[in-house]
Every structure is written in C-alpha cells, then in structure tokens.
Amino acid sequence: MKRRILKYVILGLLSGSFVYLAFSIFLSLRLNTGKFHFVLPALVNNYNNEMTATIIQIAIFLWLGISCGIAFSITENVDWNISKQIAGYISTLTIGVLPIGIAGDWYKHIFIGLFSYLLLLMFISLLLYIISWVKLKNDVLKIKHTIEQKKEELS
C-alpha cells in the first residue's frame, strides 16, 4: 500500500512538472511578447519578486500533481467502499487545489473562486477518468491476449 502511494506521488510530481512546463509554454504563447514567461505576471505583482513568484508557482504545480497522484491511488483502492473513496478523492483534490486558490486570490471573489474550483475539479476528474479508462482498457487487452495464448497452448 505504501509503495503504491509512493509510486503515485512520484508520478504526480513528474506530472506536475510536465504541466508546469506546458503551462509556461502556453502562457508565453498567449502573452505573445517574444519572451519566455516562467510565471504569471499577476503572481509577480503580488510577490514583488519574479524568483519568489516562480518558486511559489512551481511548488503549487508540484503540490497539485502530488494530490492528483494520491487521488488516483485512492480511486484504485478496492478495499474501501465507494463512499470512502469519493470522500477521500474529493478531499485530496480540494487540498491540492487550495494553494491555487490562495495564490490566485479566489477568496476575494467568492463566486468566481467557487466556479474556478468546480471547473478545475471537473477538469482534473475528467483527466484522471480518461487515464484510468485507458489503463483499464490496456489491462483488459492483456487479459484477452493471455487467455488466447492459453487456449492455443491447450489446443
């Protein structure tokens, strides 16, 4: 159990790093200034230092990646009943999204913050669902292939 959670934490860290890099590339393309932007300009304005804002943004993406990895491992835990899985999944993702809300000042506008939280939660859940669906599909194909091999061996 602990090894599996550690595996998903490491995968979450790697995913968070990749998402941060992709976010920086899309941000730079969107701002279209000819420079590469490591961090949101609004974060730089909030923290008055680009290096501090960059470290905070990287930490937020890594934290979100870790929480997504843990949430994914919770959904695969068949020892828990469905209500415990749902509660663990939602609470883990909420803890993961909380730093984004704090850094993005979602608390200043409660409606926008709640909408952003729900939108982000739905997007992450959709992404994790697609990942688990592809993983399940690959497992089923492996099982079918193994069954076909066993049938051929018996014939």
Coordinates of C-alpha atoms in Angstrom, one line a residue:
M1 CA 0.0 0.0 0.0
K2 CA 2.7 2.5 1.0
R3 CA 4.8 1.6 -2.1
R4 CA 1.8 2.1 -4.3
I5 CA 1.1 5.5 -2.8
L6 CA 4.8 6.5 -3.1
K7 CA 4.7 5.4 -6.8
Y8 CA 1.7 7.6 -7.5
V9 CA 3.3 10.5 -5.5
I10 CA 6.4 10.3 -7.7
L11 CA 4.2 10.0 -10.9
G12 CA 2.3 13.1 -9.6
L13 CA 5.5 15.0 -9.1
L14 CA 6.5 14.2 -12.6
S15 CA 3.1 15.1 -14.0
G16 CA 3.1 18.4 -12.0
S17 CA 6.5 19.2 -13.5
F18 CA 5.3 18.5 -17.0
V19 CA 2.1 20.5 -16.5
Y20 CA 4.1 23.4 -15.2
L21 CA 6.3 23.3 -18.3
A22 CA 3.3 23.1 -20.6
F23 CA 1.6 25.9 -18.7
S24 CA 4.7 28.1 -19.1
I25 CA 4.9 27.5 -22.8
F26 CA 1.2 28.2 -23.3
L27 CA 1.5 31.3 -21.1
S28 CA 4.4 32.6 -23.2
L29 CA 2.5 31.9 -26.4
R30 CA -0.6 33.6 -25.1
L31 CA 1.1 36.7 -23.9
N32 CA 2.9 36.9 -27.2
T33 CA 5.7 39.2 -26.0
G34 CA 8.6 37.3 -27.6
K35 CA 9.9 36.3 -24.2
F36 CA 9.5 33.0 -22.3
H37 CA 7.5 33.6 -19.1
F38 CA 8.1 31.2 -16.3
V39 CA 5.4 32.7 -14.1
L40 CA 2.1 34.6 -14.3
P41 CA 2.7 38.3 -14.3
A42 CA -0.1 38.7 -11.7
L43 CA 1.9 36.5 -9.3
V44 CA 5.0 38.6 -9.9
N45 CA 2.9 41.7 -9.0
N46 CA 1.6 40.0 -5.8
Y47 CA 5.0 38.9 -4.5
N48 CA 7.1 41.8 -6.0
N49 CA 9.8 39.4 -7.0
E50 CA 9.9 37.1 -10.0
M51 CA 12.1 34.5 -8.4
T52 CA 9.7 34.1 -5.4
A53 CA 6.7 34.0 -7.6
T54 CA 8.3 31.4 -9.8
I55 CA 9.2 29.2 -6.8
I56 CA 5.7 29.5 -5.5
Q57 CA 4.1 28.6 -8.9
I58 CA 6.4 25.6 -9.3
A59 CA 5.6 24.5 -5.7
I60 CA 1.8 24.8 -6.5
F61 CA 2.0 22.7 -9.6
L62 CA 4.1 20.0 -7.8
W63 CA 1.6 20.0 -4.9
L64 CA -1.3 19.7 -7.3
G65 CA 0.5 16.8 -9.1
I66 CA 1.1 15.0 -5.8
S67 CA -2.5 15.4 -4.8
C68 CA -3.7 14.1 -8.2
G69 CA -1.5 11.1 -7.8
I70 CA -2.8 10.4 -4.3
A71 CA -6.4 10.9 -5.5
F72 CA -5.8 8.4 -8.4
S73 CA -4.4 5.9 -5.9
I74 CA -7.5 6.3 -3.8
T75 CA -9.8 5.5 -6.7
E76 CA -7.9 2.3 -7.3
N77 CA -8.1 1.1 -3.7
V78 CA -10.7 -1.7 -3.9
D79 CA -10.5 -2.3 -0.1
W80 CA -12.5 0.9 0.6
N81 CA -16.2 1.2 0.0
I82 CA -17.4 3.7 -2.6
S83 CA -18.4 6.5 -0.2
K84 CA -15.0 6.4 1.5
Q85 CA -13.3 6.5 -1.9
I86 CA -15.4 9.5 -3.0
A87 CA -14.7 11.4 0.3
G88 CA -11.0 10.7 0.0
Y89 CA -10.9 11.7 -3.6
I90 CA -12.7 15.0 -3.2
S91 CA -10.8 15.9 0.0
T92 CA -7.5 15.1 -1.6
L93 CA -8.2 17.2 -4.7
T94 CA -9.6 20.0 -2.5
I95 CA -6.3 20.1 -0.5
G96 CA -4.4 20.0 -3.8
V97 CA -6.4 22.9 -5.3
L98 CA -6.3 25.0 -2.2
P99 CA -2.8 26.6 -2.9
I100 CA -4.0 27.6 -6.3
G101 CA -7.0 29.4 -4.7
I102 CA -4.8 31.2 -2.2
A103 CA -2.2 32.3 -4.8
G104 CA -4.9 33.3 -7.2
D105 CA -6.8 35.3 -4.6
W106 CA -10.0 33.3 -5.2
Y107 CA -11.2 34.3 -1.7
K108 CA -11.7 38.0 -2.8
H109 CA -14.5 37.0 -5.2
I110 CA -16.3 34.0 -3.7
F111 CA -18.5 33.2 -6.8
I112 CA -15.5 33.3 -9.2
G113 CA -13.5 31.3 -6.7
L114 CA -16.1 28.6 -6.3
F115 CA -16.7 28.4 -10.0
S116 CA -13.0 28.2 -10.7
Y117 CA -12.7 25.4 -8.0
L118 CA -15.5 23.4 -9.5
L119 CA -14.2 23.9 -13.1
L120 CA -10.7 22.8 -12.1
L121 CA -12.1 19.8 -10.1
M122 CA -14.1 18.7 -13.1
F123 CA -11.2 19.0 -15.5
I124 CA -8.9 17.1 -13.2
S125 CA -11.5 14.4 -12.6
L126 CA -12.1 14.1 -16.4
L127 CA -8.4 13.7 -16.9
L128 CA -8.0 11.1 -14.2
Y129 CA -11.0 9.3 -15.6
I130 CA -9.5 9.1 -19.1
I131 CA -6.2 7.9 -17.6
S132 CA -7.9 5.1 -15.6
W133 CA -10.1 4.2 -18.6
V134 CA -7.0 3.8 -20.9
K135 CA -5.3 1.8 -18.1
L136 CA -8.3 -0.5 -17.7
K137 CA -8.6 -0.9 -21.5
N138 CA -4.9 -2.0 -21.7
D139 CA -5.4 -4.4 -18.8
V140 CA -8.4 -6.0 -20.5
L141 CA -6.4 -6.4 -23.7
K142 CA -3.5 -8.0 -21.8
I143 CA -6.0 -10.5 -20.2
K144 CA -7.6 -11.3 -23.5
H145 CA -4.2 -11.9 -25.0
T146 CA -3.2 -14.2 -22.2
I147 CA -6.4 -16.1 -22.5
E148 CA -5.9 -16.6 -26.2
Q149 CA -2.3 -17.8 -25.6
K150 CA -3.6 -20.3 -23.0
K151 CA -6.2 -21.6 -25.5
E152 CA -3.6 -22.0 -28.2
E153 CA -1.3 -23.9 -25.7
L154 CA -4.2 -26.3 -24.8
S155 CA -5.1 -27.0 -28.4

